[in-house]
Amino acid sequence: MMLSVIYAILFYAATLLLIVGVGRKIAIYARTPAPLKIPTTPAPITKAGVVWRMTKEVTVFQSLFKSNKWTWLFGWVFHVALALVLLRHLRYFQEPVWTVVALIQPFGKYAAFAMLAGLAGLWARRFLVDRVRYITNLSDHLMLALLVAIGISGLGIKFVSHTDIVSLKAFVQGLMYFDLQPLPSDGFLLVHLTLVLILMVVFPISKLLHVPGLFFMPTRNQVDNPREVRHTAGWTAE
Amino acid sequence: MKESRHTRQGFWAAALIFALFSLPVMAGAPVPDIPEAVKGDQCVEETGFMRKNHMELLLHQRDETMHRGIRTKKHSLKNCFTCHVVKDAGGQPVTVKSPKHFCRECHDYAAVQIDCFQCHTSVPGGHKTTGEKL
Ligand code: HEM
Ligand code: HEM
């Protein structure tokens, strides 16, 4: 029970840091003015067009596709697989479980392999491509290492040494209802959860901020209407 | 002035998070009500082991029986149902069509589909039933 209490406290703390941290960053991004009209052309000339452009950026990584096919391939495979994996994880947080979440369960587990393959490709690039290696920081390696380790420990639970999934879900539900339930103490699971805690804590202070940050890119989120509407923000408004 | 705006935002953020978290406190956490075995005080393996690994045993049993022709009783699906049965109001064992069925109690909770019962019976007694889809 000691273990359950420790992990419960850690999860509450990490969740708070994640929500407050990312919320604060979003508030800062939203307040930061973009004084110049700089949509990368050809750019949409209507709001709806911008929404469509952003949708393509988020779902198929359009700009990355145009700039580098290999990075796009590995990056996109990694992100799509990650999305599937996270969707599969929703079953721990819902009762009853949504039908879509139940239906993708069998695919979600293979997505883990795709996710690791994508990460391996992205990581290899940071060693093998000179220009990328030159701009790679330690934190770039650590982020990739963290995600690879989360993936491997997850696969460990799935394929090497099982945990009691029903008890684990009860523990997660217990956190959500403030009704503490015992956490199974299996090696792979504890490693997996510890790494996830680290991910939650570093999220608001790392490159993972590209998730909210993406929506604030002036080159992608501006309407191409400099003649129709005078653009003012920050010092151009003074 | 800037300072006070930050404080106010911080307050609302905290209040919102608190409200979100306290919403579900109304009831206890939903946990499955795992039915007691009807007889015996020891499963074919230790309970903790069964909770984590019953699927491996069943799949191994299937491979042994179907591919190698070795039919044993200990880890057979039929043997599970000699103890793990849930009875309805009339005292009859419920089939897998009922959410109260022994397997479904947890499988629904964990969102894990099982296809055993498309061919196999889900009640003790060994009578032939097919098509008991979840
Ligand atoms: C809205 C969702 C997301 C979008 C649209 C998105 C998009 C992108 C894009 C465009 C890149 C740039 C690839 C490059 O130019 O090298 C990238 C990199 C990356 N993303 Fe995301 N991302 C999303 C969510 C996430 C999440 C949830 C995580 C992890 C928890 C994540 C982890 C990473 C990592 C680690 C990299 C760097 C890969 C490397 O080191 O080469 N992303 N993302
Ligand atoms: C509180 C959060 C989390 C919990 C409770 C959790 C729990 C689990 C469990 C129990 C498994 C084994 C599933 C099985 O045996 O069927 C698993 C697998 C896995 N987890 Fe997590 N996990 C969490 C967060 C994450 C995050 C944030 C990621 C990715 C960044 C992740 C990536 C994986 C992967 C790749 C697998 C293997 C594939 C699969 O079974 O879906 N997990 N996780």
Tab-separated table of C-alpha atoms and ligand atoms in Angstrom:
chain	number	residue	atom	x	y	z
A	1	MET	CA	0.000	0.000	0.000
A	2	MET	CA	2.982	2.264	0.719
A	3	LEU	CA	3.894	2.024	-2.957
A	4	SER	CA	0.367	2.945	-4.049
A	5	VAL	CA	0.395	6.028	-1.822
A	6	ILE	CA	3.777	7.165	-3.155
A	7	TYR	CA	2.741	6.757	-6.785
A	8	ALA	CA	-0.621	8.420	-6.130
A	9	ILE	CA	1.091	11.490	-4.665
A	10	LEU	CA	3.594	11.579	-7.539
A	11	PHE	CA	0.802	11.373	-10.110
A	12	TYR	CA	-1.196	14.176	-8.503
A	13	ALA	CA	1.893	16.375	-8.340
A	14	ALA	CA	2.933	15.603	-11.927
A	15	THR	CA	-0.591	16.236	-13.239
A	16	LEU	CA	-0.737	19.585	-11.487
A	17	LEU	CA	2.680	20.588	-12.859
A	18	LEU	CA	1.660	19.491	-16.347
A	19	ILE	CA	-1.640	21.383	-16.392
A	20	VAL	CA	-0.440	24.539	-14.700
A	21	GLY	CA	2.887	24.495	-16.577
A	22	VAL	CA	1.414	24.053	-20.041
A	23	GLY	CA	-1.479	26.411	-19.248
A	24	ARG	CA	0.992	29.092	-18.215
A	25	LYS	CA	3.043	28.617	-21.384
A	26	ILE	CA	-0.104	28.853	-23.526
A	27	ALA	CA	-1.064	32.094	-21.760
A	28	ILE	CA	2.406	33.483	-22.489
A	29	TYR	CA	2.274	32.416	-26.146
A	30	ALA	CA	-1.190	33.953	-26.516
A	31	ARG	CA	0.028	37.289	-25.115
A	32	THR	CA	3.190	37.420	-27.246
A	33	PRO	CA	2.518	39.771	-30.177
A	34	ALA	CA	3.454	38.864	-33.749
A	35	PRO	CA	4.144	42.372	-35.059
A	36	LEU	CA	4.835	41.393	-38.648
A	37	LYS	CA	2.550	39.976	-41.315
A	38	ILE	CA	4.609	36.962	-42.388
A	39	PRO	CA	2.482	34.055	-43.630
A	40	THR	CA	4.628	31.836	-45.826
A	41	THR	CA	3.186	32.140	-49.325
A	42	PRO	CA	1.302	30.756	-51.124
A	43	ALA	CA	-0.935	31.287	-48.088
A	44	PRO	CA	-4.699	31.095	-47.630
A	45	ILE	CA	-6.583	34.373	-47.980
A	46	THR	CA	-9.473	33.448	-45.661
A	47	LYS	CA	-9.826	32.309	-42.041
A	48	ALA	CA	-11.318	28.999	-43.176
A	49	GLY	CA	-8.311	28.539	-45.410
A	50	VAL	CA	-6.003	29.013	-42.425
A	51	VAL	CA	-7.932	26.421	-40.439
A	52	TRP	CA	-7.505	23.980	-43.322
A	53	ARG	CA	-3.788	24.793	-43.566
A	54	MET	CA	-3.257	24.203	-39.829
A	55	THR	CA	-5.241	20.977	-40.035
A	56	LYS	CA	-2.862	19.715	-42.701
A	57	GLU	CA	0.144	20.794	-40.628
A	58	VAL	CA	-1.100	18.927	-37.567
A	59	THR	CA	-2.334	15.768	-39.270
A	60	VAL	CA	0.106	15.192	-42.139
A	61	PHE	CA	3.018	17.506	-41.225
A	62	GLN	CA	2.793	19.311	-44.569
A	63	SER	CA	5.749	21.687	-44.083
A	64	LEU	CA	7.984	18.895	-42.908
A	65	PHE	CA	6.974	16.829	-45.933
A	66	LYS	CA	7.978	19.638	-48.246
A	67	SER	CA	11.306	20.118	-46.531
A	68	ASN	CA	12.643	16.609	-45.885
A	69	LYS	CA	11.117	13.294	-46.891
A	70	TRP	CA	13.120	11.055	-44.549
A	71	THR	CA	12.487	13.167	-41.486
A	72	TRP	CA	8.850	13.364	-42.491
A	73	LEU	CA	8.576	9.606	-42.850
A	74	PHE	CA	10.090	8.768	-39.462
A	75	GLY	CA	8.523	11.740	-37.701
A	76	TRP	CA	5.052	11.113	-39.054
A	77	VAL	CA	5.143	7.381	-38.377
A	78	PHE	CA	6.276	8.069	-34.823
A	79	HIS	CA	3.544	10.639	-34.140
A	80	VAL	CA	0.691	8.635	-35.664
A	81	ALA	CA	1.761	5.517	-33.777
A	82	LEU	CA	2.030	7.557	-30.577
A	83	ALA	CA	-1.508	8.852	-31.132
A	84	LEU	CA	-2.793	5.288	-31.505
A	85	VAL	CA	-0.904	4.167	-28.409
A	86	LEU	CA	-2.328	7.028	-26.365
A	87	LEU	CA	-5.839	6.294	-27.656
A	88	ARG	CA	-5.396	2.683	-26.583
A	89	HIS	CA	-4.396	3.918	-23.121
A	90	LEU	CA	-7.697	5.773	-22.766
A	91	ARG	CA	-9.233	2.511	-21.561
A	92	TYR	CA	-7.572	3.025	-18.175
A	93	PHE	CA	-9.220	6.415	-17.781
A	94	GLN	CA	-12.782	5.649	-18.880
A	95	GLU	CA	-15.495	3.479	-17.431
A	96	PRO	CA	-17.392	2.481	-19.514
A	97	VAL	CA	-14.831	2.484	-22.321
A	98	TRP	CA	-15.800	4.193	-25.601
A	99	THR	CA	-16.500	1.811	-28.486
A	100	VAL	CA	-13.746	3.292	-30.686
A	101	VAL	CA	-11.223	2.853	-27.897
A	102	ALA	CA	-12.296	-0.784	-27.470
A	103	LEU	CA	-12.100	-1.384	-31.224
A	104	ILE	CA	-8.555	-0.089	-31.647
A	105	GLN	CA	-7.120	-2.167	-28.772
A	106	PRO	CA	-5.684	-4.893	-31.032
A	107	PHE	CA	-4.030	-2.337	-33.352
A	108	GLY	CA	-2.702	-0.168	-30.574
A	109	LYS	CA	-0.280	-2.792	-29.423
A	110	TYR	CA	1.418	-3.070	-32.827
A	111	ALA	CA	1.542	0.705	-32.994
A	112	ALA	CA	4.161	0.489	-30.243
A	113	PHE	CA	6.553	-1.157	-32.716
A	114	ALA	CA	5.876	1.510	-35.353
A	115	MET	CA	6.470	4.169	-32.706
A	116	LEU	CA	9.842	2.670	-31.781
A	117	ALA	CA	10.814	2.298	-35.451
A	118	GLY	CA	10.013	5.966	-36.050
A	119	LEU	CA	11.983	7.026	-32.990
A	120	ALA	CA	14.938	4.868	-34.067
A	121	GLY	CA	14.957	6.581	-37.466
A	122	LEU	CA	14.784	10.048	-35.910
A	123	TRP	CA	17.558	9.164	-33.498
A	124	ALA	CA	19.788	7.661	-36.207
A	125	ARG	CA	19.441	10.912	-38.125
A	126	ARG	CA	20.906	12.788	-35.166
A	127	PHE	CA	24.074	10.660	-35.411
A	128	LEU	CA	24.378	9.994	-39.130
A	129	VAL	CA	23.453	13.281	-40.814
A	130	ASP	CA	26.322	15.734	-40.255
A	131	ARG	CA	24.255	18.910	-40.314
A	132	VAL	CA	21.688	17.491	-37.943
A	133	ARG	CA	24.338	16.128	-35.604
A	134	TYR	CA	25.909	19.585	-35.482
A	135	ILE	CA	22.726	21.223	-34.159
A	136	THR	CA	21.742	18.360	-31.833
A	137	ASN	CA	21.714	19.147	-28.125
A	138	LEU	CA	21.872	16.764	-25.197
A	139	SER	CA	18.185	17.422	-24.554
A	140	ASP	CA	17.319	16.185	-28.064
A	141	HIS	CA	18.925	12.862	-27.205
A	142	LEU	CA	17.306	12.715	-23.762
A	143	MET	CA	13.817	13.298	-25.170
A	144	LEU	CA	14.230	10.493	-27.678
A	145	ALA	CA	15.753	8.221	-25.038
A	146	LEU	CA	12.841	8.888	-22.690
A	147	LEU	CA	10.232	8.036	-25.317
A	148	VAL	CA	12.133	4.921	-26.427
A	149	ALA	CA	12.374	3.776	-22.806
A	150	ILE	CA	8.646	4.371	-22.273
A	151	GLY	CA	7.909	2.321	-25.383
A	152	ILE	CA	10.213	-0.537	-24.404
A	153	SER	CA	8.901	-0.734	-20.841
A	154	GLY	CA	5.335	-0.683	-22.195
A	155	LEU	CA	6.129	-3.538	-24.539
A	156	GLY	CA	7.738	-5.331	-21.589
A	157	ILE	CA	4.393	-5.322	-19.792
A	158	LYS	CA	2.585	-6.436	-22.912
A	159	PHE	CA	4.910	-9.161	-24.171
A	160	VAL	CA	7.464	-10.138	-21.503
A	161	SER	CA	6.021	-10.048	-18.007
A	162	HIS	CA	2.340	-9.204	-17.649
A	163	THR	CA	0.827	-7.035	-14.981
A	164	ASP	CA	-2.678	-7.252	-13.548
A	165	ILE	CA	-4.360	-4.818	-15.963
A	166	VAL	CA	-7.634	-4.838	-14.039
A	167	SER	CA	-5.913	-3.758	-10.812
A	168	LEU	CA	-3.939	-1.136	-12.680
A	169	LYS	CA	-7.121	0.307	-14.133
A	170	ALA	CA	-8.669	0.285	-10.657
A	171	PHE	CA	-5.642	2.262	-9.424
A	172	VAL	CA	-6.049	4.840	-12.210
A	173	GLN	CA	-9.790	5.102	-11.597
A	174	GLY	CA	-9.013	5.438	-7.907
A	175	LEU	CA	-6.812	8.454	-8.640
A	176	MET	CA	-9.626	10.045	-10.637
A	177	TYR	CA	-12.232	9.451	-7.928
A	178	PHE	CA	-9.956	10.222	-4.963
A	179	ASP	CA	-10.584	6.661	-3.782
A	180	LEU	CA	-7.130	5.079	-3.587
A	181	GLN	CA	-6.846	1.515	-4.919
A	182	PRO	CA	-3.725	-0.714	-4.698
A	183	LEU	CA	-1.197	-0.459	-7.551
A	184	PRO	CA	0.250	-3.775	-8.820
A	185	SER	CA	3.996	-3.811	-8.062
A	186	ASP	CA	5.407	-5.350	-11.245
A	187	GLY	CA	8.854	-4.276	-12.446
A	188	PHE	CA	8.062	-3.198	-15.995
A	189	LEU	CA	4.925	-1.369	-14.881
A	190	LEU	CA	6.729	0.626	-12.189
A	191	VAL	CA	9.489	1.571	-14.632
A	192	HIS	CA	6.868	2.544	-17.246
A	193	LEU	CA	4.936	4.702	-14.784
A	194	THR	CA	8.083	6.365	-13.428
A	195	LEU	CA	9.200	7.308	-16.937
A	196	VAL	CA	5.720	8.657	-17.714
A	197	LEU	CA	5.912	10.789	-14.561
A	198	ILE	CA	9.217	12.211	-15.793
A	199	LEU	CA	7.639	12.930	-19.184
A	200	MET	CA	4.747	14.778	-17.546
A	201	VAL	CA	7.104	16.911	-15.465
A	202	VAL	CA	9.480	17.858	-18.288
A	203	PHE	CA	6.669	18.491	-20.778
A	204	PRO	CA	6.117	22.181	-19.860
A	205	ILE	CA	9.865	22.954	-19.906
A	206	SER	CA	11.009	21.040	-22.976
A	207	LYS	CA	10.728	20.853	-26.750
A	208	LEU	CA	7.487	18.944	-26.234
A	209	LEU	CA	5.960	22.417	-26.029
A	210	HIS	CA	5.830	22.204	-29.825
A	211	VAL	CA	2.396	20.675	-29.243
A	212	PRO	CA	0.711	23.920	-28.131
A	213	GLY	CA	3.442	26.060	-29.747
A	214	LEU	CA	2.604	24.806	-33.199
A	215	PHE	CA	-0.683	26.685	-33.172
A	216	PHE	CA	1.082	30.000	-32.588
A	217	MET	CA	3.382	29.904	-35.648
A	218	PRO	CA	2.889	33.311	-37.349
A	219	THR	CA	4.094	31.926	-40.677
A	220	ARG	CA	1.330	29.331	-40.639
A	221	ASN	CA	-1.566	30.835	-38.699
A	222	GLN	CA	-1.877	34.195	-40.475
A	223	VAL	CA	-4.315	35.062	-43.247
A	224	ASP	CA	-2.647	36.456	-46.364
A	225	ASN	CA	-4.573	39.786	-46.422
A	226	PRO	CA	-2.000	42.567	-45.822
A	227	ARG	CA	-3.722	44.958	-48.255
A	228	GLU	CA	-7.278	44.323	-47.156
A	229	VAL	CA	-6.619	44.575	-43.406
A	230	ARG	CA	-3.876	46.630	-41.775
A	231	HIS	CA	-1.958	44.278	-39.462
A	232	THR	CA	-1.036	45.724	-36.087
A	233	ALA	CA	0.365	43.969	-33.045
A	234	GLY	CA	3.020	44.707	-30.425
A	235	TRP	CA	5.246	47.645	-31.440
A	236	THR	CA	3.476	48.076	-34.790
A	237	ALA	CA	0.339	49.016	-32.851
A	238	GLU	CA	2.038	51.788	-30.917
B	1	MET	CA	-0.338	46.066	-12.100
B	2	LYS	CA	1.024	43.285	-14.286
B	3	GLU	CA	1.706	41.363	-11.079
B	4	SER	CA	-1.926	41.453	-9.969
B	5	ARG	CA	-3.186	40.251	-13.314
B	6	HIS	CA	-0.912	37.236	-13.017
B	7	THR	CA	-2.177	36.530	-9.515
B	8	ARG	CA	-5.760	36.676	-10.698
B	9	GLN	CA	-5.073	34.314	-13.580
B	10	GLY	CA	-3.289	31.961	-11.245
B	11	PHE	CA	-6.273	31.977	-8.937
B	12	TRP	CA	-8.741	31.108	-11.706
B	13	ALA	CA	-6.469	28.404	-13.061
B	14	ALA	CA	-6.225	26.840	-9.612
B	15	ALA	CA	-9.967	27.129	-9.027
B	16	LEU	CA	-10.742	25.507	-12.367
B	17	ILE	CA	-8.387	22.607	-11.764
B	18	PHE	CA	-9.813	22.079	-8.296
B	19	ALA	CA	-13.356	22.062	-9.674
B	20	LEU	CA	-12.458	19.589	-12.416
B	21	PHE	CA	-10.795	17.247	-9.973
B	22	SER	CA	-13.564	17.318	-7.423
B	23	LEU	CA	-16.315	16.532	-9.936
B	24	PRO	CA	-16.147	12.743	-9.693
B	25	VAL	CA	-15.735	12.601	-5.898
B	26	MET	CA	-19.455	11.911	-5.625
B	27	ALA	CA	-19.002	8.137	-5.704
B	28	GLY	CA	-16.238	5.575	-5.146
B	29	ALA	CA	-14.051	4.489	-8.040
B	30	PRO	CA	-15.677	1.933	-10.371
B	31	VAL	CA	-13.936	-1.413	-9.841
B	32	PRO	CA	-15.062	-4.814	-11.097
B	33	ASP	CA	-16.832	-7.090	-8.667
B	34	ILE	CA	-14.935	-10.314	-9.388
B	35	PRO	CA	-17.272	-13.264	-8.659
B	36	GLU	CA	-16.121	-15.832	-6.062
B	37	ALA	CA	-15.396	-19.347	-7.359
B	38	VAL	CA	-18.295	-21.646	-6.465
B	39	LYS	CA	-16.063	-24.403	-5.020
B	40	GLY	CA	-12.541	-25.221	-3.927
B	41	ASP	CA	-10.114	-22.877	-2.239
B	42	GLN	CA	-7.291	-23.003	-4.749
B	43	CYS	CA	-7.320	-22.321	-8.490
B	44	VAL	CA	-5.253	-24.452	-10.897
B	45	GLU	CA	-2.430	-21.993	-10.296
B	46	GLU	CA	-1.950	-19.322	-7.678
B	47	THR	CA	-4.586	-16.517	-7.950
B	48	GLY	CA	-2.129	-13.659	-8.548
B	49	PHE	CA	-0.491	-15.672	-11.320
B	50	MET	CA	-3.890	-16.426	-12.897
B	51	ARG	CA	-4.911	-12.761	-12.885
B	52	LYS	CA	-1.849	-11.863	-14.960
B	53	ASN	CA	-1.298	-14.964	-17.083
B	54	HIS	CA	-4.535	-16.895	-17.644
B	55	MET	CA	-4.502	-15.995	-21.334
B	56	GLU	CA	-1.074	-17.553	-21.849
B	57	LEU	CA	-2.273	-20.779	-20.198
B	58	LEU	CA	-5.374	-20.935	-22.371
B	59	LEU	CA	-3.461	-20.245	-25.578
B	60	HIS	CA	-0.792	-22.787	-24.647
B	61	GLN	CA	-3.516	-25.321	-23.874
B	62	ARG	CA	-5.093	-24.657	-27.254
B	63	ASP	CA	-1.807	-25.196	-29.078
B	64	GLU	CA	-1.087	-28.412	-27.178
B	65	THR	CA	-4.572	-29.781	-27.824
B	66	MET	CA	-5.156	-28.642	-31.377
B	67	HIS	CA	-1.703	-28.806	-32.907
B	68	ARG	CA	-0.138	-31.655	-30.945
B	69	GLY	CA	-3.210	-33.633	-29.957
B	70	ILE	CA	-2.438	-33.651	-26.249
B	71	ARG	CA	-5.700	-33.039	-24.413
B	72	THR	CA	-5.279	-32.474	-20.680
B	73	LYS	CA	-7.784	-31.236	-18.142
B	74	LYS	CA	-5.918	-28.926	-15.781
B	75	HIS	CA	-5.747	-25.797	-17.948
B	76	SER	CA	-8.754	-26.495	-20.152
B	77	LEU	CA	-11.447	-23.887	-20.628
B	78	LYS	CA	-14.065	-26.435	-19.619
B	79	ASN	CA	-12.277	-27.009	-16.344
B	80	CYS	CA	-12.360	-23.252	-15.545
B	81	PHE	CA	-16.143	-23.327	-15.598
B	82	THR	CA	-16.410	-26.101	-13.032
B	83	CYS	CA	-15.643	-23.433	-10.406
B	84	HIS	CA	-16.053	-20.066	-12.112
B	85	VAL	CA	-19.785	-19.859	-12.687
B	86	VAL	CA	-22.226	-17.054	-11.985
B	87	LYS	CA	-25.871	-18.060	-11.488
B	88	ASP	CA	-28.864	-15.973	-12.484
B	89	ALA	CA	-31.968	-15.435	-10.318
B	90	GLY	CA	-33.333	-18.830	-11.388
B	91	GLY	CA	-30.133	-20.616	-10.300
B	92	GLN	CA	-29.029	-21.238	-13.890
B	93	PRO	CA	-25.423	-20.457	-14.966
B	94	VAL	CA	-25.333	-17.269	-17.049
B	95	THR	CA	-23.732	-17.403	-20.494
B	96	VAL	CA	-21.237	-14.905	-21.826
B	97	LYS	CA	-24.165	-12.895	-23.167
B	98	SER	CA	-24.677	-11.613	-19.645
B	99	PRO	CA	-22.363	-8.826	-18.437
B	100	LYS	CA	-22.262	-10.701	-15.097
B	101	HIS	CA	-20.468	-13.690	-16.687
B	102	PHE	CA	-17.189	-14.492	-14.899
B	103	CYS	CA	-15.002	-13.618	-17.888
B	104	ARG	CA	-16.902	-10.505	-18.847
B	105	GLU	CA	-16.760	-8.893	-15.430
B	106	CYS	CA	-13.108	-8.020	-16.052
B	107	HIS	CA	-12.926	-8.184	-19.841
B	108	ASP	CA	-15.525	-5.442	-20.237
B	109	TYR	CA	-13.666	-3.333	-17.676
B	110	ALA	CA	-10.322	-3.758	-19.479
B	111	ALA	CA	-11.899	-3.463	-22.966
B	112	VAL	CA	-10.411	-6.776	-24.062
B	113	GLN	CA	-12.427	-8.767	-26.586
B	114	ILE	CA	-12.385	-12.555	-26.294
B	115	ASP	CA	-13.316	-14.762	-29.201
B	116	CYS	CA	-13.274	-18.124	-27.350
B	117	PHE	CA	-17.039	-18.272	-27.091
B	118	GLN	CA	-17.774	-17.929	-30.763
B	119	CYS	CA	-17.165	-21.703	-30.773
B	120	HIS	CA	-16.804	-22.831	-27.156
B	121	THR	CA	-19.503	-22.982	-24.552
B	122	SER	CA	-19.351	-20.416	-21.776
B	123	VAL	CA	-21.226	-22.432	-19.145
B	124	PRO	CA	-20.381	-25.649	-17.255
B	125	GLY	CA	-21.941	-28.917	-18.385
B	126	GLY	CA	-20.330	-29.143	-21.785
B	127	HIS	CA	-23.485	-28.913	-23.865
B	128	LYS	CA	-22.816	-27.711	-27.362
B	129	THR	CA	-23.458	-24.042	-27.945
B	130	THR	CA	-21.957	-21.940	-30.656
B	131	GLY	CA	-22.155	-18.359	-31.691
B	132	GLU	CA	-22.146	-16.896	-28.200
B	133	LYS	CA	-20.680	-13.654	-29.352
B	134	LEU	CA	-19.826	-10.944	-26.900
C	1	HEM	C1	-0.529	17.990	-32.081
C	1	HEM	C2	0.344	17.030	-31.940
C	1	HEM	C3	1.755	17.071	-32.503
C	1	HEM	C4	2.228	17.570	-33.694
C	1	HEM	C5	1.443	18.223	-34.816
C	1	HEM	C6	3.668	17.363	-33.718
C	1	HEM	C7	4.517	17.756	-34.744
C	1	HEM	C8	5.895	17.611	-34.770
C	1	HEM	C9	6.754	18.057	-35.813
C	1	HEM	C10	6.303	18.776	-37.083
C	1	HEM	C11	8.025	17.736	-35.448
C	1	HEM	C12	9.290	18.136	-36.202
C	1	HEM	C13	10.101	17.069	-36.806
C	1	HEM	C14	11.382	17.695	-37.328
C	1	HEM	O1	11.292	18.713	-38.034
C	1	HEM	O2	12.441	17.185	-36.997
C	1	HEM	C15	7.973	17.063	-34.178
C	1	HEM	C16	9.061	16.590	-33.483
C	1	HEM	C17	8.974	15.864	-32.288
C	1	HEM	N1	7.814	15.544	-31.601
C	1	HEM	FE1	5.930	16.124	-32.078
C	1	HEM	N2	4.038	16.726	-32.561
C	1	HEM	C18	2.899	16.523	-31.792
C	1	HEM	C19	2.820	15.894	-30.568
C	1	HEM	C20	3.902	15.287	-29.911
C	1	HEM	C21	3.811	14.601	-28.649
C	1	HEM	C22	2.532	14.406	-27.809
C	1	HEM	C23	5.088	14.143	-28.358
C	1	HEM	C24	5.605	13.351	-27.178
C	1	HEM	C25	5.021	13.117	-26.053
C	1	HEM	C26	5.953	14.559	-29.438
C	1	HEM	C27	7.321	14.323	-29.513
C	1	HEM	C28	8.187	14.817	-30.463
C	1	HEM	C29	9.609	14.665	-30.440
C	1	HEM	C30	10.416	13.945	-29.366
C	1	HEM	C31	10.108	15.319	-31.579
C	1	HEM	C32	11.573	15.456	-31.993
C	1	HEM	C33	12.050	14.320	-32.837
C	1	HEM	C34	13.530	14.414	-33.091
C	1	HEM	O3	14.288	14.576	-32.131
C	1	HEM	O4	13.922	14.319	-34.244
C	1	HEM	N3	5.208	15.264	-30.366
C	1	HEM	N4	6.651	17.003	-33.775
C	2	HEM	C1	-0.515	7.134	-16.507
C	2	HEM	C2	-0.157	6.845	-17.710
C	2	HEM	C3	0.105	5.443	-18.248
C	2	HEM	C4	-0.255	4.203	-17.768
C	2	HEM	C5	-1.089	3.893	-16.523
C	2	HEM	C6	0.274	3.222	-18.687
C	2	HEM	C7	0.126	1.841	-18.551
C	2	HEM	C8	0.485	0.907	-19.515
C	2	HEM	C9	0.199	-0.512	-19.439
C	2	HEM	C10	-0.510	-1.216	-18.313
C	2	HEM	C11	0.689	-1.092	-20.585
C	2	HEM	C12	0.598	-2.565	-20.968
C	2	HEM	C13	-0.637	-2.812	-21.795
C	2	HEM	C14	-0.933	-4.285	-21.968
C	2	HEM	O1	-0.221	-5.149	-21.430
C	2	HEM	O2	-1.931	-4.575	-22.658
C	2	HEM	C15	1.283	-0.036	-21.371
C	2	HEM	C16	1.872	-0.225	-22.606
C	2	HEM	C17	2.459	0.782	-23.343
C	2	HEM	N1	2.551	2.122	-22.990
C	2	HEM	FE1	1.776	2.993	-21.353
C	2	HEM	N2	0.960	3.866	-19.692
C	2	HEM	C18	0.867	5.224	-19.460
C	2	HEM	C19	1.378	6.242	-20.244
C	2	HEM	C20	2.061	6.066	-21.440
C	2	HEM	C21	2.570	7.142	-22.279
C	2	HEM	C22	2.443	8.637	-21.977
C	2	HEM	C23	3.150	6.545	-23.361
C	2	HEM	C24	3.864	7.158	-24.560
C	2	HEM	C25	4.526	8.269	-24.538
C	2	HEM	C26	3.013	5.095	-23.197
C	2	HEM	C27	3.469	4.151	-24.102
C	2	HEM	C28	3.197	2.782	-24.029
C	2	HEM	C29	3.529	1.834	-25.070
C	2	HEM	C30	4.251	2.169	-26.381
C	2	HEM	C31	3.069	0.572	-24.647
C	2	HEM	C32	3.158	-0.781	-25.392
C	2	HEM	C33	2.021	-0.954	-26.363
C	2	HEM	C34	0.666	-1.134	-25.723
C	2	HEM	O3	0.467	-2.126	-25.021
C	2	HEM	O4	-0.183	-0.257	-25.910
C	2	HEM	N3	2.341	4.857	-22.024
C	2	HEM	N4	1.141	1.177	-20.706
